[in-house]
Amino acid sequence: MTFTGAIFCGGASSRMGQDKASLLINGRPMVKWVERAIRGAGAADVFALGAHSDLGLRALGDKAPGSGPLSALVGALEELGDLLVCPCDVPLVSAELFSELWERATSVQASVVLVDSDQLQPLIGIYKASALPLLRKGLHGGAKGPKQVLTPSDFERIKASSQETLNVNTPGELEAAVSALRVREGTSADNLGE
């Protein structure tokens, strides 16, 4: 099973106060934890959406910078076709979750398969190119994200733990992610953090 992955890296990071994609956890930029999980699930290629190329990934620029993840998603689908997508700020996500997403996407007709933990995660999922008409319509209507466009009949969902989908938006959430990775990776506290 091979597929293409794309990581959203273009947000403002206003609550964190610095670029989240390049924040170091265990000596590795946060985006690299997500990339590792995507590649571990079988991705042949992984792109950074809306980002600069200094992240060590092939960058795919946003056609309309500052217009939200929907613009980046539409551009990536137009250029790359079917995609597994994930934001850069979920370092606890696993290859197993991505494998389960891809397996579900290949077994259903739905053009979108999303993760549902304690709430729907519209930026963690599989988007097929067949979703482009719906997503373009939303984008042209002023929507910034897929959650503003999709209705429950537009997608399938799989369950995931809320810890695995923890978004790191603040220094406190970064500490929680570092602690969870310490447990998961069996790494000493001295080697985690910036």
mmCIF file of C-alpha atoms in Angstrom:
data_model
loop_
_atom_site.group_PDB
_atom_site.id
_atom_site.type_symbol
_atom_site.label_atom_id
_atom_site.label_comp_id
_atom_site.label_asym_id
_atom_site.label_seq_id
_atom_site.Cartn_x
_atom_site.Cartn_y
_atom_site.Cartn_z
ATOM 1 C CA MET A 1 0.000 0.000 0.000
ATOM 2 C CA THR A 2 1.564 3.285 -1.082
ATOM 3 C CA PHE A 3 0.025 6.722 -1.087
ATOM 4 C CA THR A 4 0.963 10.392 -0.866
ATOM 5 C CA GLY A 5 0.941 12.293 2.408
ATOM 6 C CA ALA A 6 0.660 16.015 3.012
ATOM 7 C CA ILE A 7 1.249 17.915 6.248
ATOM 8 C CA PHE A 8 -0.398 21.285 6.899
ATOM 9 C CA CYS A 9 2.411 23.639 7.981
ATOM 10 C CA GLY A 10 1.136 27.079 7.050
ATOM 11 C CA GLY A 11 -0.748 28.271 10.126
ATOM 12 C CA ALA A 12 0.072 31.447 12.027
ATOM 13 C CA SER A 13 1.024 29.639 15.287
ATOM 14 C CA SER A 14 -0.275 32.671 17.202
ATOM 15 C CA ARG A 15 -1.050 30.821 20.461
ATOM 16 C CA MET A 16 2.379 29.175 20.493
ATOM 17 C CA GLY A 17 4.196 32.369 19.591
ATOM 18 C CA GLN A 18 6.549 30.615 17.161
ATOM 19 C CA ASP A 19 6.454 28.298 14.154
ATOM 20 C CA LYS A 20 5.039 24.982 15.389
ATOM 21 C CA ALA A 21 6.336 22.835 12.535
ATOM 22 C CA SER A 22 9.948 23.475 13.534
ATOM 23 C CA LEU A 23 9.508 23.197 17.332
ATOM 24 C CA LEU A 24 11.915 20.551 18.590
ATOM 25 C CA ILE A 25 10.712 17.480 20.466
ATOM 26 C CA ASN A 26 13.394 14.904 21.230
ATOM 27 C CA GLY A 27 15.763 16.768 18.920
ATOM 28 C CA ARG A 28 13.348 16.447 16.012
ATOM 29 C CA PRO A 29 11.064 19.156 14.584
ATOM 30 C CA MET A 30 7.416 18.487 15.403
ATOM 31 C CA VAL A 31 6.609 18.087 11.703
ATOM 32 C CA LYS A 32 9.083 15.179 11.548
ATOM 33 C CA TRP A 33 7.068 13.189 14.139
ATOM 34 C CA VAL A 34 4.055 13.461 11.841
ATOM 35 C CA GLU A 35 6.144 12.641 8.764
ATOM 36 C CA ARG A 36 7.538 9.548 10.497
ATOM 37 C CA ALA A 37 4.016 8.263 11.168
ATOM 38 C CA ILE A 38 2.882 8.953 7.594
ATOM 39 C CA ARG A 39 5.919 7.216 6.103
ATOM 40 C CA GLY A 40 5.513 4.349 8.580
ATOM 41 C CA ALA A 41 2.042 3.764 7.154
ATOM 42 C CA GLY A 42 3.446 3.422 3.632
ATOM 43 C CA ALA A 43 3.546 6.891 2.081
ATOM 44 C CA ALA A 44 5.744 7.026 -0.993
ATOM 45 C CA ASP A 45 6.054 10.801 -0.721
ATOM 46 C CA VAL A 46 5.254 13.441 1.900
ATOM 47 C CA PHE A 47 4.749 17.149 1.206
ATOM 48 C CA ALA A 48 4.631 20.203 3.474
ATOM 49 C CA LEU A 49 1.585 22.312 2.588
ATOM 50 C CA GLY A 50 1.811 26.079 2.839
ATOM 51 C CA ALA A 51 5.344 25.882 4.150
ATOM 52 C CA HIS A 52 8.835 26.893 3.317
ATOM 53 C CA SER A 53 11.270 24.257 2.114
ATOM 54 C CA ASP A 54 13.585 24.349 5.146
ATOM 55 C CA LEU A 55 11.568 21.618 6.901
ATOM 56 C CA GLY A 56 13.301 18.853 4.958
ATOM 57 C CA LEU A 57 10.127 18.045 3.020
ATOM 58 C CA ARG A 58 9.056 18.928 -0.475
ATOM 59 C CA ALA A 59 7.078 22.129 -0.057
ATOM 60 C CA LEU A 60 3.847 22.805 -1.857
ATOM 61 C CA GLY A 61 3.016 26.494 -1.605
ATOM 62 C CA ASP A 62 -0.428 27.771 -0.810
ATOM 63 C CA LYS A 63 -2.185 29.337 -3.797
ATOM 64 C CA ALA A 64 -3.793 31.919 -1.522
ATOM 65 C CA PRO A 65 -1.610 32.394 1.591
ATOM 66 C CA GLY A 66 -3.548 33.309 4.711
ATOM 67 C CA SER A 67 -6.808 31.896 3.401
ATOM 68 C CA GLY A 68 -6.855 28.808 5.615
ATOM 69 C CA PRO A 69 -6.262 25.091 5.215
ATOM 70 C CA LEU A 70 -9.053 24.597 2.670
ATOM 71 C CA SER A 71 -7.083 26.551 0.065
ATOM 72 C CA ALA A 72 -3.964 24.462 0.739
ATOM 73 C CA LEU A 73 -6.010 21.247 0.582
ATOM 74 C CA VAL A 74 -7.662 22.139 -2.731
ATOM 75 C CA GLY A 75 -4.300 23.080 -4.266
ATOM 76 C CA ALA A 76 -2.683 19.853 -3.060
ATOM 77 C CA LEU A 77 -5.533 17.684 -4.357
ATOM 78 C CA GLU A 78 -5.367 19.433 -7.730
ATOM 79 C CA GLU A 79 -1.635 18.834 -7.991
ATOM 80 C CA LEU A 80 -1.193 15.467 -6.268
ATOM 81 C CA GLY A 81 -4.515 13.604 -6.393
ATOM 82 C CA ASP A 82 -5.735 11.464 -3.481
ATOM 83 C CA LEU A 83 -4.005 12.422 -0.221
ATOM 84 C CA LEU A 84 -3.578 11.498 3.395
ATOM 85 C CA VAL A 85 -3.458 14.813 5.279
ATOM 86 C CA CYS A 86 -2.520 15.804 8.801
ATOM 87 C CA PRO A 87 -1.543 19.046 10.553
ATOM 88 C CA CYS A 88 2.046 19.482 11.720
ATOM 89 C CA ASP A 89 1.015 19.939 15.352
ATOM 90 C CA VAL A 90 -0.165 16.415 16.241
ATOM 91 C CA PRO A 91 3.124 14.665 17.117
ATOM 92 C CA LEU A 92 1.389 11.764 18.894
ATOM 93 C CA VAL A 93 -0.359 10.508 15.760
ATOM 94 C CA SER A 94 0.605 6.956 14.739
ATOM 95 C CA ALA A 95 1.394 5.008 11.604
ATOM 96 C CA GLU A 96 -1.312 2.548 12.679
ATOM 97 C CA LEU A 97 -3.974 5.265 12.565
ATOM 98 C CA PHE A 98 -2.833 6.366 9.105
ATOM 99 C CA SER A 99 -2.830 2.748 7.882
ATOM 100 C CA GLU A 100 -6.367 2.294 9.180
ATOM 101 C CA LEU A 101 -7.444 5.516 7.427
ATOM 102 C CA TRP A 102 -5.970 4.423 4.110
ATOM 103 C CA GLU A 103 -7.468 0.934 4.348
ATOM 104 C CA ARG A 104 -10.920 2.403 5.044
ATOM 105 C CA ALA A 105 -10.571 4.906 2.190
ATOM 106 C CA THR A 106 -9.796 2.130 -0.291
ATOM 107 C CA SER A 107 -12.808 0.081 0.823
ATOM 108 C CA VAL A 108 -15.526 2.771 0.670
ATOM 109 C CA GLN A 109 -16.901 4.998 -2.054
ATOM 110 C CA ALA A 110 -16.856 8.119 0.106
ATOM 111 C CA SER A 111 -14.441 10.737 -1.161
ATOM 112 C CA VAL A 112 -13.402 11.728 2.361
ATOM 113 C CA VAL A 113 -12.506 9.625 5.421
ATOM 114 C CA LEU A 114 -11.834 11.571 8.621
ATOM 115 C CA VAL A 115 -10.671 10.842 12.149
ATOM 116 C CA ASP A 116 -13.116 11.307 15.002
ATOM 117 C CA SER A 117 -11.645 11.380 18.510
ATOM 118 C CA ASP A 118 -13.430 13.473 21.128
ATOM 119 C CA GLN A 119 -14.479 15.608 18.156
ATOM 120 C CA LEU A 120 -14.265 15.425 14.381
ATOM 121 C CA GLN A 121 -10.737 16.121 13.085
ATOM 122 C CA PRO A 122 -11.266 17.420 9.518
ATOM 123 C CA LEU A 123 -7.540 18.004 8.956
ATOM 124 C CA ILE A 124 -6.603 14.381 9.746
ATOM 125 C CA GLY A 125 -7.884 12.132 7.015
ATOM 126 C CA ILE A 126 -7.955 10.924 3.466
ATOM 127 C CA TYR A 127 -9.249 13.248 0.787
ATOM 128 C CA LYS A 128 -9.822 11.774 -2.649
ATOM 129 C CA ALA A 129 -9.627 13.928 -5.768
ATOM 130 C CA SER A 130 -13.327 13.197 -6.268
ATOM 131 C CA ALA A 131 -13.999 15.585 -3.337
ATOM 132 C CA LEU A 132 -12.609 18.537 -5.314
ATOM 133 C CA PRO A 133 -15.935 19.871 -6.680
ATOM 134 C CA LEU A 134 -17.411 20.093 -3.175
ATOM 135 C CA LEU A 135 -14.240 21.576 -1.665
ATOM 136 C CA ARG A 136 -13.817 24.105 -4.493
ATOM 137 C CA LYS A 137 -17.426 25.214 -4.086
ATOM 138 C CA GLY A 138 -16.809 25.848 -0.390
ATOM 139 C CA LEU A 139 -13.552 27.670 -1.073
ATOM 140 C CA HIS A 140 -15.201 29.934 -3.657
ATOM 141 C CA GLY A 141 -17.973 30.567 -1.131
ATOM 142 C CA GLY A 142 -15.458 31.902 1.395
ATOM 143 C CA ALA A 143 -14.896 28.834 3.583
ATOM 144 C CA LYS A 144 -11.484 28.650 5.281
ATOM 145 C CA GLY A 145 -11.530 25.008 6.378
ATOM 146 C CA PRO A 146 -13.125 21.709 5.343
ATOM 147 C CA LYS A 147 -15.277 21.631 8.482
ATOM 148 C CA GLN A 148 -17.211 24.600 7.054
ATOM 149 C CA VAL A 149 -17.909 22.657 3.849
ATOM 150 C CA LEU A 150 -18.467 19.006 4.757
ATOM 151 C CA THR A 151 -21.745 17.593 6.001
ATOM 152 C CA PRO A 152 -21.992 14.158 7.686
ATOM 153 C CA SER A 153 -23.158 12.582 4.421
ATOM 154 C CA ASP A 154 -19.948 13.713 2.685
ATOM 155 C CA PHE A 155 -17.529 11.524 4.637
ATOM 156 C CA GLU A 156 -16.854 8.303 6.514
ATOM 157 C CA ARG A 157 -15.147 8.378 9.903
ATOM 158 C CA ILE A 158 -12.900 6.205 12.010
ATOM 159 C CA LYS A 159 -12.368 6.518 15.748
ATOM 160 C CA ALA A 160 -9.083 7.501 17.365
ATOM 161 C CA SER A 161 -7.995 8.390 20.872
ATOM 162 C CA SER A 162 -8.051 12.038 21.873
ATOM 163 C CA GLN A 163 -4.423 11.712 23.004
ATOM 164 C CA GLU A 164 -3.313 10.600 19.547
ATOM 165 C CA THR A 165 -5.020 13.615 17.985
ATOM 166 C CA LEU A 166 -3.815 16.133 20.594
ATOM 167 C CA ASN A 167 -3.132 19.442 18.867
ATOM 168 C CA VAL A 168 -0.108 21.302 20.225
ATOM 169 C CA ASN A 169 -1.154 24.955 20.153
ATOM 170 C CA THR A 170 0.240 26.278 23.445
ATOM 171 C CA PRO A 171 3.351 25.750 25.585
ATOM 172 C CA GLY A 172 1.201 23.734 28.033
ATOM 173 C CA GLU A 173 0.029 21.404 25.269
ATOM 174 C CA LEU A 174 3.642 21.059 24.134
ATOM 175 C CA GLU A 175 4.570 19.890 27.646
ATOM 176 C CA ALA A 176 1.719 17.345 27.556
ATOM 177 C CA ALA A 177 2.931 16.038 24.181
ATOM 178 C CA VAL A 178 6.521 15.806 25.419
ATOM 179 C CA SER A 179 5.346 13.784 28.444
ATOM 180 C CA ALA A 180 3.248 11.463 26.294
ATOM 181 C CA LEU A 181 6.107 10.939 23.836
ATOM 182 C CA ARG A 182 8.430 10.221 26.762
ATOM 183 C CA VAL A 183 6.141 7.374 27.800
ATOM 184 C CA ARG A 184 5.542 6.132 24.243
ATOM 185 C CA GLU A 185 9.152 6.304 23.112
ATOM 186 C CA GLY A 186 10.712 5.282 26.428
ATOM 187 C CA THR A 187 12.979 8.337 26.249
ATOM 188 C CA SER A 188 14.446 10.145 29.232
ATOM 189 C CA ALA A 189 13.083 13.578 30.110
ATOM 190 C CA ASP A 190 16.495 15.133 29.434
ATOM 191 C CA ASN A 191 16.265 14.263 25.735
ATOM 192 C CA LEU A 192 12.798 15.687 25.155
ATOM 193 C CA GLY A 193 11.881 19.326 24.609
ATOM 194 C CA GLU A 194 13.692 22.074 22.848
#
